[in-house]
Coordinates of C-alpha atoms and ligand atoms in Angstrom, one line a residue:
M1 CA -4.9 9.7 -35.3
T2 CA -2.4 12.4 -34.2
T3 CA -0.1 11.7 -31.2
K4 CA -2.0 14.2 -29.2
S5 CA -5.5 12.8 -29.9
M6 CA -4.1 9.3 -29.3
A7 CA -2.7 10.3 -25.9
E8 CA -6.1 11.9 -25.1
T9 CA -8.0 8.7 -25.7
E10 CA -5.6 6.7 -23.5
K11 CA -5.9 8.8 -20.3
I12 CA -7.7 7.9 -17.1
S13 CA -10.0 10.8 -16.0
F14 CA -12.5 11.4 -13.2
K15 CA -16.0 12.7 -13.4
D16 CA -18.0 13.4 -10.2
G17 CA -15.4 11.5 -8.2
K18 CA -15.7 8.4 -10.4
I19 CA -12.9 7.0 -12.4
I20 CA -13.2 6.7 -16.2
V21 CA -10.9 4.2 -17.8
P22 CA -10.4 4.0 -21.6
N23 CA -10.3 0.5 -23.1
K24 CA -6.8 1.2 -24.3
V25 CA -5.2 2.7 -21.2
M26 CA -1.8 4.2 -21.0
I27 CA 0.0 3.0 -17.8
P28 CA 3.3 4.7 -17.0
F29 CA 5.8 2.4 -15.3
I30 CA 9.0 2.9 -13.4
E31 CA 11.3 -0.1 -13.8
G32 CA 13.1 0.4 -10.5
D33 CA 16.6 -0.2 -9.4
G34 CA 18.4 -3.5 -8.5
T35 CA 16.0 -6.3 -9.0
G36 CA 13.3 -3.8 -10.2
P37 CA 13.9 -4.5 -14.0
D38 CA 13.5 -8.3 -13.5
I39 CA 10.2 -8.1 -11.5
T40 CA 8.8 -5.3 -13.6
K41 CA 9.3 -7.3 -16.8
A42 CA 7.6 -10.3 -15.2
T43 CA 4.8 -8.2 -13.9
K44 CA 4.0 -6.6 -17.2
K45 CA 4.0 -9.9 -18.9
V46 CA 1.5 -11.4 -16.4
L47 CA -0.7 -8.3 -16.5
D48 CA -0.8 -8.3 -20.3
A49 CA -1.6 -12.0 -20.4
A50 CA -4.5 -11.6 -18.0
V51 CA -6.0 -8.7 -20.0
K52 CA -5.7 -10.6 -23.2
A53 CA -7.3 -13.8 -21.6
I54 CA -10.2 -11.9 -20.1
F55 CA -10.9 -9.1 -22.6
G56 CA -9.5 -10.4 -25.9
G57 CA -8.5 -7.4 -27.9
E58 CA -11.2 -5.2 -26.4
K59 CA -9.1 -3.8 -23.6
Q60 CA -5.3 -3.2 -23.6
I61 CA -2.6 -1.7 -21.5
I62 CA -0.2 0.6 -23.4
W63 CA 2.9 0.6 -21.3
H64 CA 4.9 3.8 -21.1
E65 CA 8.3 3.8 -19.3
I66 CA 9.1 6.8 -17.2
L67 CA 12.4 7.3 -15.5
A68 CA 13.2 7.5 -11.8
G69 CA 16.0 6.3 -9.6
E70 CA 19.5 5.2 -10.9
K71 CA 18.4 4.8 -14.5
A72 CA 17.0 8.4 -14.5
F73 CA 20.1 9.7 -12.8
N74 CA 22.4 8.1 -15.3
K75 CA 20.4 9.3 -18.3
T76 CA 19.3 12.8 -17.1
N77 CA 21.4 13.6 -14.0
S78 CA 18.1 13.8 -12.0
W79 CA 16.8 11.1 -9.7
L80 CA 13.2 12.1 -10.3
P81 CA 12.9 14.0 -13.6
E82 CA 10.1 16.6 -13.9
E83 CA 9.0 14.9 -17.1
S84 CA 8.2 11.7 -15.2
L85 CA 6.3 13.6 -12.6
Q86 CA 4.4 15.4 -15.4
I87 CA 3.4 12.1 -17.0
I88 CA 2.1 10.7 -13.7
R89 CA 0.2 13.9 -13.1
E90 CA -1.4 13.6 -16.6
Y91 CA -2.1 9.9 -16.7
K92 CA -3.1 9.7 -13.0
I93 CA -1.6 6.3 -12.4
A94 CA 1.7 4.5 -12.3
I95 CA 3.2 1.2 -11.2
K96 CA 6.8 1.1 -10.0
G97 CA 9.5 -1.2 -9.1
P98 CA 11.6 -0.5 -5.9
L99 CA 14.0 2.5 -6.0
T100 CA 17.3 2.8 -4.2
T101 CA 17.5 5.6 -1.7
P102 CA 20.3 7.9 -3.0
T103 CA 23.0 8.5 -0.5
G104 CA 25.1 11.6 -0.2
G105 CA 22.4 14.3 -0.3
G106 CA 19.6 15.1 -2.8
I107 CA 16.2 13.6 -2.2
R108 CA 15.9 11.7 1.1
S109 CA 13.8 8.9 -0.3
L110 CA 12.3 8.9 -3.8
N111 CA 9.3 6.9 -2.5
V112 CA 8.6 9.5 0.2
A113 CA 9.1 12.2 -2.4
L114 CA 6.5 10.7 -4.8
R115 CA 4.0 10.4 -1.9
Q116 CA 4.5 14.0 -0.9
I117 CA 4.5 15.5 -4.5
F118 CA 1.2 13.8 -5.4
D119 CA -0.3 13.9 -1.9
L120 CA -0.8 10.2 -2.0
Y121 CA -2.2 10.2 1.5
A122 CA -3.2 6.6 2.0
C123 CA -0.8 3.6 1.8
V124 CA -3.0 0.6 1.3
R125 CA -1.7 -2.8 2.0
P126 CA -3.9 -5.9 1.7
V127 CA -2.6 -9.0 3.6
K128 CA -4.0 -12.4 2.7
Y129 CA -2.6 -15.9 2.9
F130 CA -1.7 -18.0 -0.2
E131 CA -2.2 -21.7 0.5
G132 CA 1.1 -23.5 0.6
V133 CA 3.4 -20.5 1.5
P134 CA 5.5 -21.4 4.5
T135 CA 4.7 -19.2 7.5
P136 CA 5.6 -18.9 11.2
T137 CA 1.9 -19.0 12.3
K138 CA -0.5 -21.9 12.8
H139 CA -3.5 -20.4 11.1
P140 CA -2.3 -17.9 8.5
E141 CA -5.5 -18.5 6.5
K142 CA -7.3 -16.5 9.2
V143 CA -5.5 -13.3 8.1
D144 CA -7.5 -11.3 5.5
I145 CA -6.8 -7.7 6.4
V146 CA -6.4 -4.4 4.5
I147 CA -4.4 -1.8 6.2
F148 CA -5.0 1.9 5.4
R149 CA -1.9 3.8 6.7
E150 CA -1.9 7.6 6.8
N151 CA 1.0 8.5 4.5
T152 CA 1.7 12.2 5.0
E153 CA 1.9 13.1 8.7
D154 CA 3.1 11.8 12.1
V155 CA 6.8 11.5 13.0
Y156 CA 7.4 10.7 9.3
S157 CA 6.7 14.3 8.3
G158 CA 10.5 15.0 8.6
I159 CA 10.3 17.8 11.2
E160 CA 13.3 16.7 13.3
F161 CA 16.0 18.6 15.1
K162 CA 19.4 17.3 15.9
S163 CA 20.7 17.3 19.4
G164 CA 22.8 20.5 20.1
S165 CA 21.7 22.3 16.9
P166 CA 20.7 26.0 17.1
E167 CA 17.1 25.0 16.2
M168 CA 17.0 22.4 18.9
L169 CA 18.3 24.9 21.5
K170 CA 15.7 27.5 20.4
L171 CA 12.9 24.9 20.7
S172 CA 14.2 23.7 24.0
D173 CA 14.0 27.3 25.3
L174 CA 10.5 27.8 24.0
L175 CA 9.3 24.5 25.6
K176 CA 11.0 25.5 28.8
S177 CA 9.1 28.8 28.8
M178 CA 5.9 26.7 28.5
G179 CA 6.9 24.5 31.4
Y180 CA 8.4 21.5 29.6
E181 CA 11.9 20.5 30.4
I182 CA 13.8 18.7 27.6
R183 CA 16.9 16.8 28.8
T184 CA 20.2 18.4 27.5
G185 CA 21.6 16.5 24.6
S186 CA 18.2 15.4 23.2
G187 CA 17.1 15.3 19.6
L188 CA 13.5 16.2 18.9
G189 CA 11.0 14.9 16.4
I190 CA 7.6 16.6 15.8
K191 CA 4.4 14.5 15.4
P192 CA 1.7 16.4 13.5
I193 CA -1.7 14.7 13.2
S194 CA -4.4 16.8 11.7
E195 CA -8.2 16.5 11.6
F196 CA -8.1 17.0 7.8
A197 CA -5.6 14.1 7.1
S198 CA -7.1 11.8 9.7
K199 CA -10.6 12.2 8.4
R200 CA -9.7 11.7 4.7
L201 CA -7.8 8.5 5.6
V202 CA -10.6 7.1 7.7
R203 CA -13.1 8.2 5.0
M204 CA -11.2 6.2 2.4
A205 CA -11.0 3.1 4.6
I206 CA -14.8 3.2 5.3
Q207 CA -15.6 3.7 1.6
Y208 CA -13.4 0.7 0.8
A209 CA -15.2 -1.4 3.4
I210 CA -18.6 -0.4 2.0
K211 CA -17.5 -1.1 -1.6
N212 CA -15.8 -4.4 -0.8
K213 CA -18.4 -5.6 1.8
K214 CA -15.9 -5.8 4.6
P215 CA -17.7 -6.1 8.0
R216 CA -15.3 -4.1 10.2
V217 CA -13.1 -1.0 10.2
T218 CA -10.8 -0.7 13.2
L219 CA -9.1 2.6 14.2
V220 CA -5.7 1.8 15.6
H221 CA -4.0 4.4 17.8
K222 CA -2.0 5.0 20.9
G223 CA -4.4 7.6 22.2
N224 CA -4.2 6.5 25.8
I225 CA -0.7 8.0 25.9
M226 CA -0.6 10.6 23.0
K227 CA -4.1 12.1 23.5
F228 CA -3.9 15.1 21.1
T229 CA -2.4 13.2 18.2
E230 CA -3.2 9.5 18.3
G231 CA -6.2 10.0 20.5
A232 CA -7.5 12.8 18.3
F233 CA -7.0 10.5 15.2
C234 CA -9.4 8.1 16.8
E235 CA -12.0 10.7 17.8
W236 CA -11.9 12.2 14.3
G237 CA -12.3 8.7 12.8
Y238 CA -15.4 8.1 14.9
E239 CA -16.7 11.5 13.8
V240 CA -16.4 10.7 10.1
S241 CA -18.0 7.3 10.7
K242 CA -21.0 8.8 12.5
Q243 CA -21.5 12.0 10.4
E244 CA -20.7 10.7 6.9
F245 CA -21.5 7.0 7.1
G246 CA -24.1 6.7 9.8
F247 CA -26.4 4.6 7.6
Y248 CA -23.8 1.9 7.3
T249 CA -21.8 2.0 10.5
I250 CA -22.4 0.7 14.0
T251 CA -20.3 1.0 17.1
E252 CA -19.1 -1.7 19.5
E253 CA -21.7 -0.5 22.0
D254 CA -24.5 -0.8 19.4
L255 CA -23.2 -4.3 18.5
N256 CA -23.5 -5.5 22.1
K257 CA -26.6 -3.6 23.2
K258 CA -28.8 -3.6 20.0
Y259 CA -27.5 -6.5 17.9
N260 CA -26.6 -9.2 20.4
G261 CA -23.0 -9.3 19.3
V262 CA -23.7 -10.1 15.6
I263 CA -23.0 -7.5 12.9
P264 CA -26.3 -7.1 10.9
P265 CA -25.9 -7.8 7.1
G266 CA -24.9 -4.7 5.2
K267 CA -23.6 -2.9 8.4
I268 CA -20.0 -2.2 9.3
L269 CA -18.7 -2.3 12.8
V270 CA -16.4 0.7 13.4
N271 CA -14.3 0.1 16.6
D272 CA -10.9 1.0 17.9
R273 CA -7.9 -0.7 19.4
I274 CA -4.8 0.6 21.2
T275 CA -1.7 -0.2 19.0
D276 CA 0.2 -2.5 21.4
S277 CA -3.0 -4.6 22.1
M278 CA -3.6 -4.7 18.3
F279 CA -0.3 -6.5 17.7
Q280 CA -1.4 -9.3 20.0
Q281 CA -4.9 -9.3 18.7
L282 CA -3.7 -9.7 15.1
L283 CA -1.6 -12.7 16.2
I284 CA -4.2 -14.5 18.3
R285 CA -7.5 -13.5 16.6
P286 CA -6.8 -12.1 13.2
D287 CA -10.1 -13.2 11.8
E288 CA -11.8 -10.5 14.0
Y289 CA -10.3 -7.7 11.9
S290 CA -10.8 -6.8 8.2
V291 CA -9.9 -3.2 7.5
I292 CA -7.5 -1.2 9.7
A293 CA -7.2 2.6 9.5
T294 CA -4.2 4.0 11.4
T295 CA -1.5 6.6 11.6
N296 CA 1.7 6.5 9.7
L297 CA 4.1 4.9 12.2
N298 CA 1.6 2.4 13.5
G299 CA 0.7 1.4 10.0
D300 CA 4.3 0.9 9.0
Y301 CA 4.9 -1.5 11.9
L302 CA 1.5 -3.2 11.6
S303 CA 1.7 -3.9 7.9
D304 CA 5.1 -5.7 8.2
A305 CA 3.9 -7.7 11.2
C306 CA 0.7 -8.7 9.3
A307 CA 2.7 -9.6 6.2
A308 CA 5.1 -11.8 8.3
Q309 CA 2.1 -13.9 9.5
V310 CA 1.3 -14.9 5.9
G311 CA 4.9 -15.5 4.8
G312 CA 6.7 -12.2 4.5
L313 CA 7.1 -9.1 2.4
G314 CA 7.9 -11.0 -0.8
L315 CA 4.1 -11.5 -1.2
A316 CA 2.9 -8.1 0.1
P317 CA 1.6 -5.6 -2.4
G318 CA 1.0 -1.9 -1.9
A319 CA -0.8 1.1 -3.3
N320 CA -0.2 4.8 -2.5
L321 CA -3.5 6.5 -3.2
G322 CA -4.5 10.2 -3.4
D323 CA -7.9 11.5 -4.5
E324 CA -7.1 11.3 -8.2
I325 CA -3.5 9.8 -8.5
A326 CA -2.4 6.4 -7.6
I327 CA 1.0 4.7 -7.6
F328 CA 1.2 0.9 -7.1
E329 CA 4.4 -0.7 -5.8
A330 CA 5.9 -3.8 -4.3
T331 CA 6.6 -3.2 -0.6
H332 CA 10.1 -4.7 -0.6
G333 CA 13.2 -2.9 -1.7
T334 CA 15.7 -3.3 -4.5
A335 CA 17.5 -6.4 -3.1
P336 CA 20.6 -5.2 -5.0
K337 CA 22.6 -8.4 -4.4
Y338 CA 20.2 -10.2 -6.7
A339 CA 20.1 -7.5 -9.4
N340 CA 20.0 -8.9 -13.0
Q341 CA 20.0 -12.5 -11.9
D342 CA 16.4 -13.2 -12.9
K343 CA 16.1 -14.7 -9.4
V344 CA 13.7 -12.9 -7.0
N345 CA 10.0 -13.3 -6.5
P346 CA 7.9 -11.0 -8.6
T347 CA 4.7 -11.8 -6.6
S348 CA 4.6 -8.6 -4.6
M349 CA 4.7 -6.4 -7.7
I350 CA 2.3 -8.7 -9.6
L351 CA -0.1 -8.3 -6.7
S352 CA 0.4 -4.6 -6.8
G353 CA -0.7 -4.9 -10.5
V354 CA -3.8 -6.8 -9.2
M355 CA -4.6 -3.9 -6.9
M356 CA -4.1 -1.5 -9.9
F357 CA -6.6 -3.6 -12.0
E358 CA -9.1 -3.5 -9.1
Y359 CA -8.6 0.3 -8.9
I360 CA -9.4 0.7 -12.6
G361 CA -12.3 -1.7 -12.4
W362 CA -10.7 -4.6 -14.4
T363 CA -11.6 -7.0 -11.6
E364 CA -12.0 -10.1 -13.8
A365 CA -8.4 -9.8 -14.9
A366 CA -7.4 -9.2 -11.2
E367 CA -9.2 -12.4 -10.1
L368 CA -7.6 -14.4 -12.9
I369 CA -4.1 -13.4 -11.8
V370 CA -4.8 -14.2 -8.1
N371 CA -6.2 -17.6 -9.0
A372 CA -3.3 -18.4 -11.2
L373 CA -0.8 -17.3 -8.5
R374 CA -2.6 -19.5 -6.0
K375 CA -2.4 -22.5 -8.3
T376 CA 1.3 -21.9 -9.1
I377 CA 2.2 -21.7 -5.4
R378 CA 0.1 -24.8 -4.6
Q379 CA 2.0 -26.6 -7.4
K380 CA 5.2 -25.6 -5.5
H381 CA 6.6 -23.9 -8.6
V382 CA 8.3 -21.0 -6.8
T383 CA 11.3 -18.7 -6.7
Y384 CA 14.3 -19.2 -4.4
D385 CA 12.8 -17.4 -1.4
L386 CA 9.9 -19.9 -1.1
E387 CA 11.7 -22.9 -2.6
R388 CA 14.3 -22.9 0.3
Q389 CA 11.5 -23.3 2.8
M390 CA 9.2 -25.7 0.8
P391 CA 10.3 -29.4 0.8
G392 CA 9.8 -30.8 -2.7
A393 CA 9.4 -27.5 -4.5
T394 CA 10.6 -26.7 -8.0
L395 CA 13.0 -23.7 -8.2
L396 CA 12.0 -21.2 -10.9
K397 CA 13.7 -18.0 -12.1
T398 CA 11.7 -14.7 -12.0
S399 CA 10.8 -15.0 -15.7
E400 CA 9.9 -18.8 -15.4
F401 CA 7.6 -18.0 -12.5
A402 CA 5.8 -15.4 -14.6
D403 CA 5.4 -18.0 -17.4
A404 CA 4.1 -20.6 -14.9
V405 CA 1.5 -18.1 -13.6
I406 CA 0.4 -17.3 -17.2
K407 CA 0.2 -21.0 -18.0
N408 CA -2.1 -21.4 -15.0
M409 CA -4.5 -18.8 -16.3
A410 CA -5.7 -21.3 -18.9
Ligands
LIG501 P1 15.2 -5.2 0.4 O1 15.6 -4.7 -0.9 O2 13.7 -5.4 0.6 O3 15.9 -6.6 0.6 C1 16.0 -7.3 1.8 C2 15.9 -8.8 1.6 O4 14.5 -9.1 1.4 C3 16.6 -9.4 0.4 O5 18.0 -9.5 0.6 C4 15.8 -10.7 0.2 O6 16.1 -11.6 1.3 C5 14.4 -10.2 0.5 N1 13.7 -9.8 -0.7 C6 13.5 -8.5 -1.2 N2 12.9 -8.5 -2.3 C7 12.6 -9.8 -2.6 C8 11.9 -10.4 -3.7 N3 11.3 -9.7 -4.7 N4 11.9 -11.8 -3.7 C9 12.4 -12.5 -2.7 N5 13.1 -11.9 -1.6 C10 13.2 -10.6 -1.6 O7 15.7 -4.3 1.6 P2 17.1 -3.5 1.7 O8 18.2 -4.4 1.3 O9 17.1 -3.0 3.1 O10 17.0 -2.3 0.8 C11 17.7 -2.2 -0.5 C12 17.3 -0.9 -1.1 O11 15.9 -0.8 -1.4 C13 17.7 0.4 -0.3 O12 18.2 1.4 -1.1 C14 16.3 0.9 0.2 O13 16.3 2.2 0.4 C15 15.4 0.5 -1.0 N6 14.0 0.3 -0.6 C16 13.1 0.7 -1.6 C17 11.8 0.5 -1.3 C18 10.8 1.0 -2.4 O14 11.2 1.4 -3.4 N7 9.5 1.0 -2.1 C19 11.3 -0.1 -0.2 C20 12.3 -0.5 0.7 C21 13.6 -0.4 0.5 P3 17.2 -12.8 1.3 O15 18.6 -12.1 1.2 O16 17.0 -13.4 2.5 O17 17.0 -13.6 0.1

């Protein structure tokens, strides 16, 4: 087989919106900076072991390293080489370790750049408890929530004006002419929220709920105060729910008037909550929520708060999804003080790999990994971050933890 035809057979493609995954699939990976190489190595080993255990030789990952971050800069003088972007574009998928945000100019954040370049409009973060993990809450097992956070708009869009800058003064004058007085010395950030981006995000969240038999989708917003951005997000969300998924969805009003407070089998309750109230709801009644669809800033805050309830970011995976491209990544950063010490917890990246397997339909391999992770944590065989909080635990290095997980696949 020629290199070209080999590459053709290894590519993910889409037909009529459905993903087609070859048995031998090429997965580009970015090793990441700091602790990235340690956790990437551990993750690849665990993912390979699960594929082998479930599929024998029938399916296989062909790993292909692509450069980004410090490694890329040192080798190519570019933080995000075009060649890496081209490979992601072609292969439609990637998994990455954390990347340092370069200081002193250039790209503001490589992670934000990747999301923008590939229009990865949904940041998806599942949050679920692993028995035995030390947590600050009494009932972490009640948390089983998937957050869909809009990834491209809101105050994160980078439209900001520095106090005293010519642009700021111009805007201030414009706003004054429209009757809005901005206090002298203010900076200004713009918060765009569009119908298009809100609807596609909520659409993806409801599709996920249908596919994964989740009973509720909650639109989280601060629309009581920011009516035309956050409030509009909520209205557009309900529109999508009604117009595109009317067969599946019911409202809170339906629930109480027609169904006596019980969601009928096969139906999904689409409701909404104001952001501040949602924070306390998630603490006191987390089991009343399953899928959350929300704007960028709300999603950022909420996903960390949810992750804290089940033991912190070290166990929180993430996926950045567009219509045909997906990048999976650990939610934590590079933890540079632990670089090359074979020390940190690879679970967040391993679970991102689990999300990747679910995305490509290799669900048995995903389940095997989750079960093995559960068993390893229950056995108290853990890395330093958990060991320091678990009396009687055995301290493992990153690579030893990966081996323990693989052993528990048997
Ligand atoms: P960080 O790298 O997430 O590290 C903060 C602390 O979190 C660590 O000191 C460690 O806590 C804990 N931690 C992180 N990863 C862990 C792991 N795998 N296992 C166990 N504990 C872990 O945050 P940061 O120090 O603020 O950021 C460092 C760099 O990462 C920055 O350049 C930032 O821009 C970048 N970053 C990248 C991404 C990404 O690529 N997606 C995301 C966030 C930040 P203890 O010290 O208590 O042990």
